[in-house]
XYZ file of C-alpha atoms in Angstrom:
663
model
C -1.646 -26.212 27.897
C -2.696 -28.687 25.777
C -3.767 -29.174 21.997
C -6.596 -31.465 22.068
C -7.564 -31.583 26.344
C -6.812 -33.906 29.225
C -4.534 -36.374 26.951
C -0.576 -36.592 27.026
C 0.968 -39.558 25.580
C -0.966 -39.103 22.006
C 1.163 -40.685 19.205
C -0.493 -40.020 15.524
C -0.526 -38.964 12.453
C -0.332 -35.252 11.858
C -3.770 -35.112 9.428
C -6.946 -36.547 8.777
C -7.064 -39.980 7.316
C -10.640 -40.889 7.367
C -10.049 -44.509 5.606
C -8.328 -46.007 8.586
C -9.552 -48.988 10.905
C -11.853 -48.077 13.497
C -9.951 -46.804 16.639
C -10.437 -47.464 20.073
C -11.029 -44.236 22.549
C -10.577 -44.836 26.603
C -12.992 -43.942 29.615
C -9.908 -41.126 30.099
C -10.889 -39.330 27.212
C -7.052 -40.560 25.301
C -6.670 -39.337 22.015
C -8.812 -42.050 19.250
C -7.207 -42.952 15.851
C -8.109 -41.331 13.093
C -10.834 -42.876 11.093
C -14.516 -43.196 12.117
C -15.842 -43.700 15.452
C -17.017 -46.776 17.298
C -20.570 -47.167 17.516
C -22.683 -45.645 20.586
C -25.666 -47.544 21.687
C -28.077 -45.455 24.881
C -26.038 -46.450 27.731
C -23.303 -45.353 26.199
C -21.520 -48.388 25.840
C -19.098 -49.328 22.624
C -20.853 -52.207 20.563
C -20.147 -53.982 17.750
C -20.181 -52.765 13.926
C -20.888 -55.844 12.353
C -23.916 -56.502 15.401
C -25.374 -53.053 14.256
C -28.423 -53.103 11.887
C -27.410 -51.756 7.781
C -29.142 -48.517 8.599
C -27.654 -47.554 11.414
C -23.975 -48.409 10.195
C -24.451 -46.303 6.728
C -25.913 -43.234 9.408
C -22.156 -43.953 11.130
C -20.176 -44.445 8.386
C -17.803 -41.055 7.641
C -17.141 -38.496 5.200
C -14.644 -38.589 3.370
C -13.126 -34.815 4.447
C -10.834 -32.874 2.287
C -7.724 -30.952 2.780
C -9.351 -27.456 3.013
C -12.588 -29.320 4.876
C -9.461 -31.037 7.305
C -7.935 -27.287 7.357
C -10.931 -25.450 8.682
C -11.210 -28.577 11.198
C -8.243 -27.923 12.409
C -8.364 -24.219 12.750
C -10.925 -24.595 14.455
C -10.034 -26.681 17.343
C -6.803 -24.574 18.071
C -9.145 -21.388 18.586
C -11.005 -23.171 20.779
C -8.539 -24.735 22.264
C -7.302 -20.529 22.796
C -10.357 -20.303 24.687
C -10.258 -23.311 27.140
C -12.903 -25.449 25.603
C -10.371 -27.799 25.719
C -13.760 -30.650 26.015
C -14.946 -29.388 22.502
C -12.402 -29.211 21.142
C -11.551 -33.576 21.641
C -15.174 -33.784 20.953
C -14.282 -32.134 17.603
C -11.432 -33.909 17.178
C -13.313 -37.579 17.957
C -15.779 -37.061 15.794
C -13.655 -35.836 12.824
C -11.417 -37.994 12.712
C -8.061 -35.089 12.462
C -5.200 -34.579 15.123
C -5.358 -30.761 16.199
C -1.003 -31.274 15.783
C 0.999 -34.402 16.624
C 1.768 -35.458 18.783
C 5.670 -34.914 19.550
C 5.048 -31.125 18.508
C 2.338 -31.736 21.892
C 4.927 -32.628 24.029
C 6.992 -30.364 23.029
C 4.594 -26.814 23.216
C 4.652 -28.463 26.973
C 7.687 -28.999 28.667
C 8.305 -25.629 26.309
C 5.396 -24.045 29.061
C 6.574 -25.390 31.618
C 10.803 -24.630 31.034
C 11.444 -27.887 30.945
C 14.918 -26.774 28.748
C 16.004 -30.634 28.256
C 13.071 -32.402 27.681
C 11.977 -29.495 24.683
C 15.349 -30.447 23.692
C 15.043 -33.754 23.549
C 12.018 -33.439 21.655
C 13.184 -31.111 19.094
C 15.541 -34.013 17.845
C 12.197 -36.680 17.320
C 10.238 -33.597 15.409
C 13.404 -33.313 12.857
C 12.495 -34.954 10.550
C 9.153 -33.356 9.618
C 10.920 -30.077 9.218
C 11.780 -27.853 5.907
C 14.621 -27.895 6.985
C 17.103 -29.715 9.101
C 19.259 -26.677 10.162
C 16.092 -25.152 11.508
C 16.981 -27.500 14.209
C 19.937 -25.086 15.326
C 17.619 -22.259 15.515
C 15.039 -23.678 17.356
C 17.524 -24.448 19.993
C 18.906 -21.168 19.236
C 15.817 -19.786 20.805
C 15.696 -22.367 23.244
C 18.836 -21.526 25.022
C 18.187 -17.764 24.812
C 15.304 -18.100 26.977
C 17.036 -20.616 29.019
C 19.880 -18.327 29.489
C 17.931 -14.792 30.610
C 15.095 -17.345 33.378
C 18.901 -18.140 34.885
C 20.253 -15.147 35.168
C 16.687 -13.525 36.872
C 16.630 -16.037 39.058
C 19.972 -15.107 40.193
C 22.044 -17.854 38.788
C 25.430 -16.779 37.454
C 27.309 -19.626 36.567
C 24.342 -21.743 35.520
C 23.927 -18.869 32.742
C 27.446 -19.158 32.121
C 27.314 -23.117 31.299
C 24.049 -22.130 28.955
C 26.150 -19.244 26.984
C 29.466 -22.018 26.876
C 29.264 -24.717 26.884
C 25.033 -25.141 24.964
C 24.665 -21.413 22.621
C 28.369 -21.174 21.558
C 29.035 -24.399 20.680
C 26.178 -23.606 18.228
C 28.150 -21.483 16.151
C 24.827 -19.169 14.856
C 24.520 -15.722 15.190
C 27.840 -15.036 16.679
C 26.541 -11.349 17.253
C 23.371 -11.923 19.001
C 25.724 -14.570 21.879
C 27.779 -10.906 22.380
C 24.926 -9.270 22.899
C 23.725 -12.238 25.702
C 27.311 -11.796 27.006
C 26.801 -8.582 27.828
C 23.827 -9.463 29.613
C 25.530 -10.641 32.754
C 26.829 -7.281 34.075
C 22.919 -6.424 34.572
C 22.687 -6.003 38.252
C 18.738 -6.505 39.038
C 16.107 -8.468 37.260
C 14.314 -4.722 36.267
C 17.614 -4.312 34.391
C 17.609 -7.291 32.616
C 14.090 -7.034 31.548
C 14.328 -3.599 30.057
C 17.886 -4.205 28.813
C 17.037 -7.358 27.367
C 13.492 -6.127 26.205
C 12.218 -9.401 27.120
C 8.820 -9.628 29.814
C 10.549 -12.280 32.253
C 10.255 -15.635 33.516
C 6.984 -16.820 32.927
C 4.121 -18.157 30.562
C 4.486 -15.363 28.898
C 7.532 -15.514 27.597
C 7.492 -18.805 26.759
C 4.205 -18.399 24.601
C 5.437 -15.802 23.206
C 8.861 -17.930 22.983
C 6.144 -20.302 20.840
C 4.629 -17.999 18.818
C 8.292 -17.166 17.549
C 8.680 -20.673 17.205
C 5.459 -20.843 15.082
C 5.450 -18.560 12.719
C 8.043 -16.902 10.450
C 11.257 -14.594 11.615
C 12.082 -11.975 9.785
C 15.334 -11.518 8.823
C 14.484 -8.031 7.009
C 14.835 -5.842 10.160
C 15.304 -8.577 12.488
C 13.844 -7.860 16.700
C 15.981 -9.174 19.764
C 14.731 -12.612 19.574
C 13.692 -12.472 15.685
C 17.052 -12.818 14.291
C 16.744 -15.938 11.854
C 15.423 -16.107 8.167
C 11.630 -16.052 7.186
C 10.391 -19.465 7.142
C 8.628 -21.319 9.664
C 10.130 -23.599 11.781
C 7.749 -26.322 12.206
C 5.145 -26.736 9.211
C 1.457 -25.883 9.767
C 1.012 -29.813 9.241
C 3.102 -30.680 12.473
C 2.309 -27.484 14.692
C -0.320 -24.719 13.692
C 1.111 -20.974 13.980
C -0.793 -19.214 17.134
C -3.837 -17.644 16.430
C -4.133 -18.670 12.500
C -7.560 -18.094 12.440
C -7.854 -14.458 14.205
C -5.126 -14.558 11.831
C -6.726 -14.902 8.964
C -10.100 -13.082 10.151
C -8.276 -9.986 10.731
C -6.385 -9.771 6.570
C -10.186 -10.470 5.413
C -11.197 -7.562 6.926
C -8.366 -5.595 6.236
C -8.662 -6.508 2.771
C -12.753 -5.832 2.418
C -11.722 -2.425 4.338
C -9.241 -1.691 1.656
C -11.554 -2.361 -1.092
C -13.681 -0.855 0.294
C -13.914 2.983 -1.618
C -15.357 5.093 1.150
C -14.002 3.625 4.508
C -11.585 6.721 5.920
C -11.435 5.456 9.405
C -8.278 4.039 11.528
C -8.535 0.528 11.171
C -9.456 -0.730 14.957
C -6.670 -3.030 16.330
C -4.674 -3.654 13.221
C -3.340 -7.288 12.852
C -2.429 -7.346 16.864
C -5.772 -6.751 18.284
C -9.388 -8.106 18.392
C -11.858 -8.553 16.125
C -14.540 -7.008 18.613
C -15.090 -3.548 16.861
C -16.471 -5.332 13.749
C -19.262 -7.830 12.327
C -18.017 -10.815 11.305
C -21.738 -11.651 9.945
C -21.957 -9.164 6.708
C -19.287 -7.365 4.342
C -17.169 -4.471 5.365
C -19.026 -1.836 3.323
C -19.206 2.384 4.316
C -21.835 4.919 2.921
C -21.069 7.816 0.812
C -22.928 9.592 3.201
C -19.713 9.131 6.765
C -17.851 10.752 3.606
C -16.758 14.364 3.217
C -19.038 15.060 0.171
C -21.517 17.694 1.655
C -21.099 21.256 2.302
C -20.387 22.246 6.009
C -20.742 25.456 5.586
C -18.933 28.368 2.972
C -16.496 31.005 4.131
C -17.091 33.922 2.429
C -15.043 36.493 4.267
C -12.623 37.213 1.225
C -13.706 39.847 -0.918
C -11.798 38.685 -3.891
C -10.352 35.075 -6.148
C -9.465 32.756 -3.284
C -6.091 30.907 -4.160
C -4.378 28.836 -1.108
C -5.703 27.078 1.674
C -3.358 24.774 4.020
C -4.825 23.356 7.358
C -2.119 23.409 10.143
C -0.077 20.132 10.988
C -2.039 19.810 14.160
C -5.427 20.217 12.563
C -6.811 22.995 14.517
C -6.338 25.623 11.631
C -7.093 26.715 8.328
C -4.785 29.017 6.304
C -6.743 31.293 3.494
C -4.575 33.477 0.880
C -6.016 35.127 -1.301
C -5.882 37.873 -4.126
C -7.247 40.505 -1.946
C -4.099 40.830 -0.252
C -4.976 39.187 2.689
C -4.240 36.148 4.730
C -7.295 34.484 6.545
C -6.321 31.824 10.207
C -9.349 30.219 11.138
C -10.111 27.801 14.318
C -11.071 24.763 13.667
C -13.580 23.313 16.285
C -12.617 19.760 16.646
C -15.601 18.808 17.937
C -18.063 20.298 15.804
C -15.975 20.490 13.305
C -17.346 23.950 12.790
C -14.080 26.942 11.609
C -14.494 30.412 13.211
C -12.429 33.101 11.944
C -9.697 34.059 14.420
C -7.090 36.070 12.380
C -6.650 38.278 9.369
C -2.988 39.493 7.905
C -2.400 42.136 5.764
C -0.268 43.967 3.748
C 0.605 41.448 0.741
C 0.179 43.743 -1.878
C 0.444 41.000 -4.871
C -2.106 38.863 -3.552
C -1.544 35.134 -1.745
C -1.315 32.336 -4.083
C 0.866 29.762 -1.659
C 1.296 29.490 2.469
C 3.016 26.509 4.174
C 2.832 26.176 8.080
C 5.835 25.545 10.043
C 6.530 21.656 11.643
C 5.302 22.889 14.914
C 2.295 25.601 13.617
C 4.163 28.224 14.902
C 4.735 30.150 11.884
C 3.148 30.794 8.509
C 4.598 31.805 5.790
C 2.967 33.145 2.880
C 4.076 34.291 -1.104
C 2.713 35.823 -3.691
C 2.549 35.869 -7.669
C 5.149 35.978 -10.480
C 5.291 39.272 -9.876
C 6.410 38.936 -6.260
C 9.291 39.554 -4.557
C 8.636 39.375 -0.949
C 8.274 37.109 1.477
C 6.409 37.069 4.688
C 6.933 35.256 7.933
C 4.239 35.509 10.227
C 3.706 34.308 13.882
C 0.829 32.858 14.003
C -0.149 32.782 17.778
C 0.596 37.011 18.292
C -0.058 37.620 14.992
C 3.054 40.364 13.863
C 5.388 39.516 10.877
C 8.623 38.089 11.929
C 10.119 38.465 9.217
C 9.711 40.020 5.499
C 11.944 38.869 3.595
C 13.087 40.196 -0.303
C 16.887 40.068 -1.771
C 16.239 42.129 -5.250
C 13.881 43.348 -6.497
C 13.702 41.333 -9.735
C 13.082 38.278 -7.929
C 10.371 35.812 -8.114
C 8.980 34.210 -4.567
C 6.367 32.018 -5.407
C 6.896 28.887 -3.565
C 8.470 27.946 -0.471
C 9.015 24.893 2.285
C 10.451 24.647 5.907
C 13.096 22.256 6.344
C 12.314 19.411 9.475
C 14.008 21.090 12.271
C 11.347 24.347 11.218
C 14.682 26.836 11.343
C 15.129 26.557 8.208
C 13.303 27.154 4.747
C 13.408 27.064 1.112
C 12.265 29.449 -1.415
C 12.301 29.944 -5.065
C 10.237 31.234 -8.075
C 10.586 30.837 -11.934
C 13.053 34.107 -12.750
C 16.309 31.595 -11.249
C 16.476 31.768 -7.262
C 16.299 29.198 -5.479
C 17.539 30.462 -2.020
C 17.533 28.648 1.797
C 16.925 30.867 4.277
C 16.748 30.908 8.663
C 13.551 32.354 10.050
C 14.927 35.658 9.803
C 15.431 35.911 6.347
C 18.941 35.036 6.283
C 20.880 33.873 3.340
C 22.502 30.218 3.609
C 22.806 28.947 0.364
C 21.673 29.072 -2.483
C 21.500 27.464 -5.968
C 21.736 29.228 -9.397
C 19.820 29.545 -12.308
C 17.198 26.891 -10.984
C 13.336 27.948 -12.451
C 11.333 26.870 -9.528
C 7.927 26.291 -10.074
C 7.014 24.340 -6.740
C 9.222 23.169 -3.910
C 8.718 20.230 -1.103
C 11.310 18.824 1.463
C 11.877 15.271 1.922
C 11.765 14.161 5.712
C 15.947 13.693 5.634
C 16.309 17.274 6.047
C 19.278 17.134 3.573
C 16.869 16.804 0.016
C 14.667 19.163 -1.791
C 12.482 18.184 -4.593
C 11.756 21.574 -6.820
C 10.058 20.888 -10.153
C 11.511 23.432 -12.702
C 10.875 24.630 -15.980
C 12.219 21.684 -17.895
C 8.831 19.244 -17.140
C 10.627 17.764 -13.609
C 11.387 17.445 -10.373
C 15.335 17.259 -9.366
C 16.948 16.706 -5.512
C 19.012 18.767 -4.577
C 21.534 18.221 -1.540
C 22.611 21.672 -0.035
C 25.297 20.417 1.978
C 27.130 18.184 -0.947
C 26.274 20.475 -3.326
C 24.454 17.479 -5.448
C 21.661 16.716 -7.568
C 19.262 14.261 -9.080
C 16.356 13.930 -11.132
C 14.097 12.117 -9.290
C 11.087 12.865 -11.913
C 10.259 13.287 -15.940
C 6.977 14.641 -17.432
C 6.253 15.767 -21.361
C 4.055 18.457 -19.697
C 4.766 20.985 -17.304
C 4.545 20.700 -13.782
C 1.758 23.110 -12.176
C 1.591 21.884 -8.591
C 3.317 19.096 -7.165
C 2.790 17.855 -2.842
C 4.717 15.025 -1.006
C 3.278 12.372 1.331
C 3.631 11.884 4.323
C 6.299 9.254 4.374
C 8.006 10.501 1.512
C 7.875 7.986 -0.596
C 4.754 9.308 -3.105
C 4.244 12.680 -4.970
C 1.279 14.379 -6.612
C 1.608 16.086 -9.329
C -0.873 18.722 -11.391
C 0.595 18.280 -15.075
C -0.671 21.510 -17.286
C -3.261 19.892 -20.024
C -2.628 16.091 -18.538
C -4.482 16.330 -14.421
C -2.962 14.441 -11.590
C -0.664 12.312 -11.383
C 1.308 10.227 -8.819
C 5.081 9.160 -8.393
C 6.841 7.031 -6.850
C 9.911 8.771 -5.323
C 11.404 5.790 -4.501
C 11.462 3.889 -7.809
C 10.548 7.069 -9.709
C 8.158 5.649 -11.762
C 4.739 6.877 -12.771
C 2.541 4.639 -10.521
C -1.154 6.143 -12.287
C -2.567 9.246 -13.739
C -6.440 9.901 -12.159
C -9.213 11.241 -14.823
C -11.909 13.355 -14.766
C -10.164 16.460 -13.247
C -9.486 19.711 -16.282
C -6.277 20.922 -15.580
C -5.346 23.363 -18.507
C -2.356 26.003 -17.843
C -3.585 27.112 -14.364
C -2.251 26.413 -10.911
C -3.642 24.021 -9.094
C -3.089 22.321 -5.719
C -3.851 18.764 -4.920
C -3.682 16.672 -2.071
C -3.636 13.592 0.354
C -6.408 12.805 2.461
C -7.809 10.622 4.462
C -6.665 7.915 6.742
C -3.359 7.160 5.728
C -3.326 9.096 3.072
C -6.262 6.729 1.086
C -7.527 9.210 -0.848
C -6.373 11.966 -2.964
C -8.303 15.227 -3.920
C -7.839 18.336 -5.826
C -9.748 20.810 -7.629
C -10.530 21.454 -10.825
C -11.123 24.253 -13.859
C -14.347 23.187 -14.088
C -15.467 24.488 -10.810
C -15.707 21.139 -8.579
C -13.605 19.223 -6.602
C -12.291 16.021 -7.373
C -11.162 12.768 -4.909
C -10.282 9.195 -5.778
C -9.083 6.198 -3.878
C -5.367 5.867 -4.064
C -6.047 2.817 -5.988
C -8.570 3.915 -8.260
C -8.187 6.096 -11.185
C -11.644 7.012 -11.629
C -12.780 9.077 -9.118
C -14.833 8.446 -6.401
C -16.403 11.914 -5.944
C -17.602 14.816 -7.740
C -18.844 17.555 -5.261
C -20.261 20.313 -6.561
C -20.805 24.044 -4.965
C -18.016 25.955 -6.560
C -19.110 28.371 -9.142
C -15.569 29.245 -10.697
C -12.428 27.409 -10.831
C -11.187 25.593 -7.474
C -7.453 26.655 -6.996
C -6.648 24.276 -4.303
C -8.017 21.441 -1.722
C -6.591 21.048 1.945
C -7.426 17.861 3.831
C -7.380 17.880 7.460
C -4.440 15.189 8.771
C -6.160 14.853 11.930
C -10.144 14.685 11.208
C -9.763 12.312 7.934
C -13.388 13.480 7.423
C -12.725 17.093 7.344
C -11.514 18.977 3.419
C -11.415 22.415 2.473
C -11.565 23.698 -1.378
C -10.540 27.502 -2.512
C -12.116 28.897 -5.429
C -12.004 32.199 -7.781
C -15.622 32.356 -6.696
C -14.254 33.787 -3.731
C -15.578 31.119 -1.376
C -13.780 28.599 0.695
C -16.337 25.441 1.097
C -15.699 23.467 4.161
C -16.692 19.868 2.981
C -17.248 16.613 5.652
C -20.200 13.793 6.159
C -23.851 13.947 6.025
C -25.702 15.248 9.074
C -27.399 12.606 10.953
C -30.304 13.502 9.521
C -31.687 10.799 6.173
C -33.904 10.583 3.739
C -35.910 8.168 6.003
C -36.125 10.221 8.584
C -36.800 13.339 6.782
C -39.819 11.256 5.236
C -41.376 10.252 8.787
C -41.769 14.142 9.569
C -43.495 14.631 6.369
C -46.220 12.011 7.330
C -46.611 13.849 10.744
C -47.949 16.984 8.779
C -44.461 19.471 9.906
C -45.373 23.037 9.309
C -42.272 23.915 5.808
C -42.163 27.347 6.258
C -40.444 30.144 3.731
C -37.039 31.158 4.003
C -34.861 33.003 3.231
C -30.784 33.124 1.824
C -29.450 34.357 4.854
C -30.719 32.142 7.096
C -29.768 28.552 5.304
C -27.923 27.530 2.134
C -28.697 25.576 -0.123
C -27.269 23.764 -3.333
C -30.192 24.751 -6.032
C -30.464 21.054 -6.946
C -33.688 20.076 -8.960
C -35.437 17.061 -6.342
C -38.497 15.826 -6.645
C -41.443 16.697 -4.830
C -41.502 14.904 -0.982
C -37.688 13.608 -1.860
C -34.310 15.045 0.848
C -31.169 14.163 -1.597
C -28.290 13.923 0.433
C -26.194 16.786 -1.306
C -28.816 19.046 0.344
C -28.854 18.886 3.998
C -26.857 21.761 4.837
C -25.826 23.723 7.589
C -26.536 27.076 8.143
C -25.896 30.495 9.786
C -27.851 29.748 12.718
C -30.487 27.480 13.691
C -29.891 24.605 11.237
C -32.636 23.770 8.636
C -33.364 21.120 6.505
C -33.828 22.606 3.296
C -35.527 21.932 -0.041
C -35.384 23.228 -3.892
C -38.970 23.716 -4.981
C -37.565 23.908 -9.034
C -35.042 25.243 -10.601
C -35.471 28.516 -10.205
C -32.115 29.486 -6.718
C -34.244 31.804 -5.497
C -37.601 29.482 -5.222
C -36.296 27.137 -1.680
C -38.421 26.194 1.157
C -36.491 24.924 4.512
C -38.021 23.185 7.197
C -36.528 24.233 10.910
C -34.372 21.872 11.913
C -34.846 22.209 16.058
C-alpha cells in the first residue's frame, strides 16, 4: 500500500513549498520536489524554462496555495488513494506541488502493512522528532509489539511470542495491566480461541489496517477498548500522516450536524460515522419537510364516552392503552405497517375512573390508577384480559401514580395522602416510606433509585434498599407530573403556571424552559419522543398539542383539533412518526405524517375535471379550516374510516364541506 502511487523512496518535506526551485520528475513516476513543474512540449519531453516564451512561462506559473488549500488537496489525495486511484493521486500531488504525507510515514505505513516489525520499529525512530510528544514513541512501539506478539501466537510460534513478551514488551514498562492480559493468551489452545479472547481479527491486512488507524487516530483513555488503552491525542501529527479516512469523517460530521439542526428530522441517522454516505446526497443541504412529521390527524378514536385522562403506548409500540373518566381502559392494537389502530380489549370496573397507566417492561401487564379519591390499584394481564391484582392497603389511601421496577417483578405506588409503597405482582407490600406525599413516580434503570415528586415542589431520589433519600430537583411551583428519558439522564416536568421544564438529573440543573403551552393546575402529562428522543410533546389547557425540538424553546408545531384540554400525549417508541393525544373532549387523536397526496397532485386532478361530490361527516373527518378555492391545505388531508377521502372545507361552517373520493 502506497501513499503517492508507485514511488517507494520519497524524501520530501511535510507540506507544500510552492516557492521552492523547480524539481525533476523521472520517467518512472517518482515523486518530484515541491514547486513549479518543468515545462512539457507536445512530444512529452521536458524543455528548459528559459527557452519557453514569456507568455507560456506566465501560464505555467503556479498559484501560491494557502494552508487550507493544501489541506484540501491532501484530503482529496488521501480519499483517492483509499479508492485505489494511485495514478490520479500522483498527478494531483505533482501538479499541486504538495505531499500527501512525509516520506518516513509512507515507509512506516508500508512496513506495518507488510508485517515487517523490525523495519517499522526503525521507522519510528525517524519519526520521533516529528511527533507532538517524544513519549508517544513508547506507546506506538507497544501497539506494534502487541500485534507482533499476537501474530506469533496465531502462527503457533509460542517461543518467539514469549521472547517478544519478555524481551521487548516488558522492558517498555508501559501498561503493565495490559501485559498481564497478553500473557494470559499463551494459554489459548487454538487460533480461534485467541482471536475471540483478544477481540482481534487475526493476522493479515484487516488487523494491520486497524493498527494503522489507531496509530493515526486519537486514542481515548476514558473507557479504552482492548487495543486503545492510551491517552487522548494523535500519535503522529496530521502534517506527517493524515488521520484515516479524514475526508469521509468530515463529510459525515457535516451531514450529521445538518441533521442535528434540522427541526423536523425524525429518522435514524443512516450508517452513523462508521457507515457510508450512500444514503444521502452531498450536493444539497439536508432538510426535512414538515409533512414528514407527525402533525396531521390520521385517526380519531371515539370509543370512550367521557373525558380521556391518559394514554400510553406499550414499550414495543404495538399497543396503545387509554384511560378515561368513564371507568374503562381500552387497549388498541397498532398496525405497524399502516399505523392504524384497532380496539382489541376493554378493561372495566375502575369505579373512580382511570387517570394513570403504565406498562410492565415486557408489556405483559398494565397497571391502572385512579384520581385522588381512589384507594385502589388494578394490575391487568393484557394478553388474557384477566385482573391479576386489585390492591388496596387502606380505604384512606390515595393511589394515584405508579412506576415499574426495571426487573418487572416489583412496582412502586403512592399518592398525596402520604402513601409510598413498594409491592410485588400480587400486591404484597415489600417496603414503605412514611409521610411522603407523592404526586408522580419514576424508576431509574439501576433498579434501586425511585424518583418521586412531592408537595414540596421537588423531586427526590429514594433508595428502598438502604433507606436513603436525596434532593435532585427543586422548583418554585408545584410539579404536576414528570417523565424520565430512556437514558435516565433527563427529566421532563410539567410545572403549574410555568409550563414544561427540562432538567438534567445527573448535574441537577435546569436545562430549558419550553414556551407556548398553557399549564395551570390541571395534571398534564408530556413525553419525550421521536428518533433518539430528540423531540418533546405536551398537551395544553388551550386544547392544543405542542411539539418542540429538544434544543429549542419555541414550539416547532402546534397541533389543533381537540376541543377541550389535552391531558396526555404519548409518542410511539418504535414508530417515530406516530403520536397519540388524549383530551377532555372524549377523543384520542392519532397524529402522523401527511398522506402522500400533496398540493400539486390535487391541483393536477382539478385540472382534469375530477368530479367532486358531497359527503357526510360519517364518511370522512374534516379539520374545519377555512381554505381558498382550489387549494388543498396540508392539515386538511385526513384518513376516513372507509374509503380514503381528501376533504375540502367550502366555508367556515363545519356542516358545509365537500369531499373528494380517493380511490
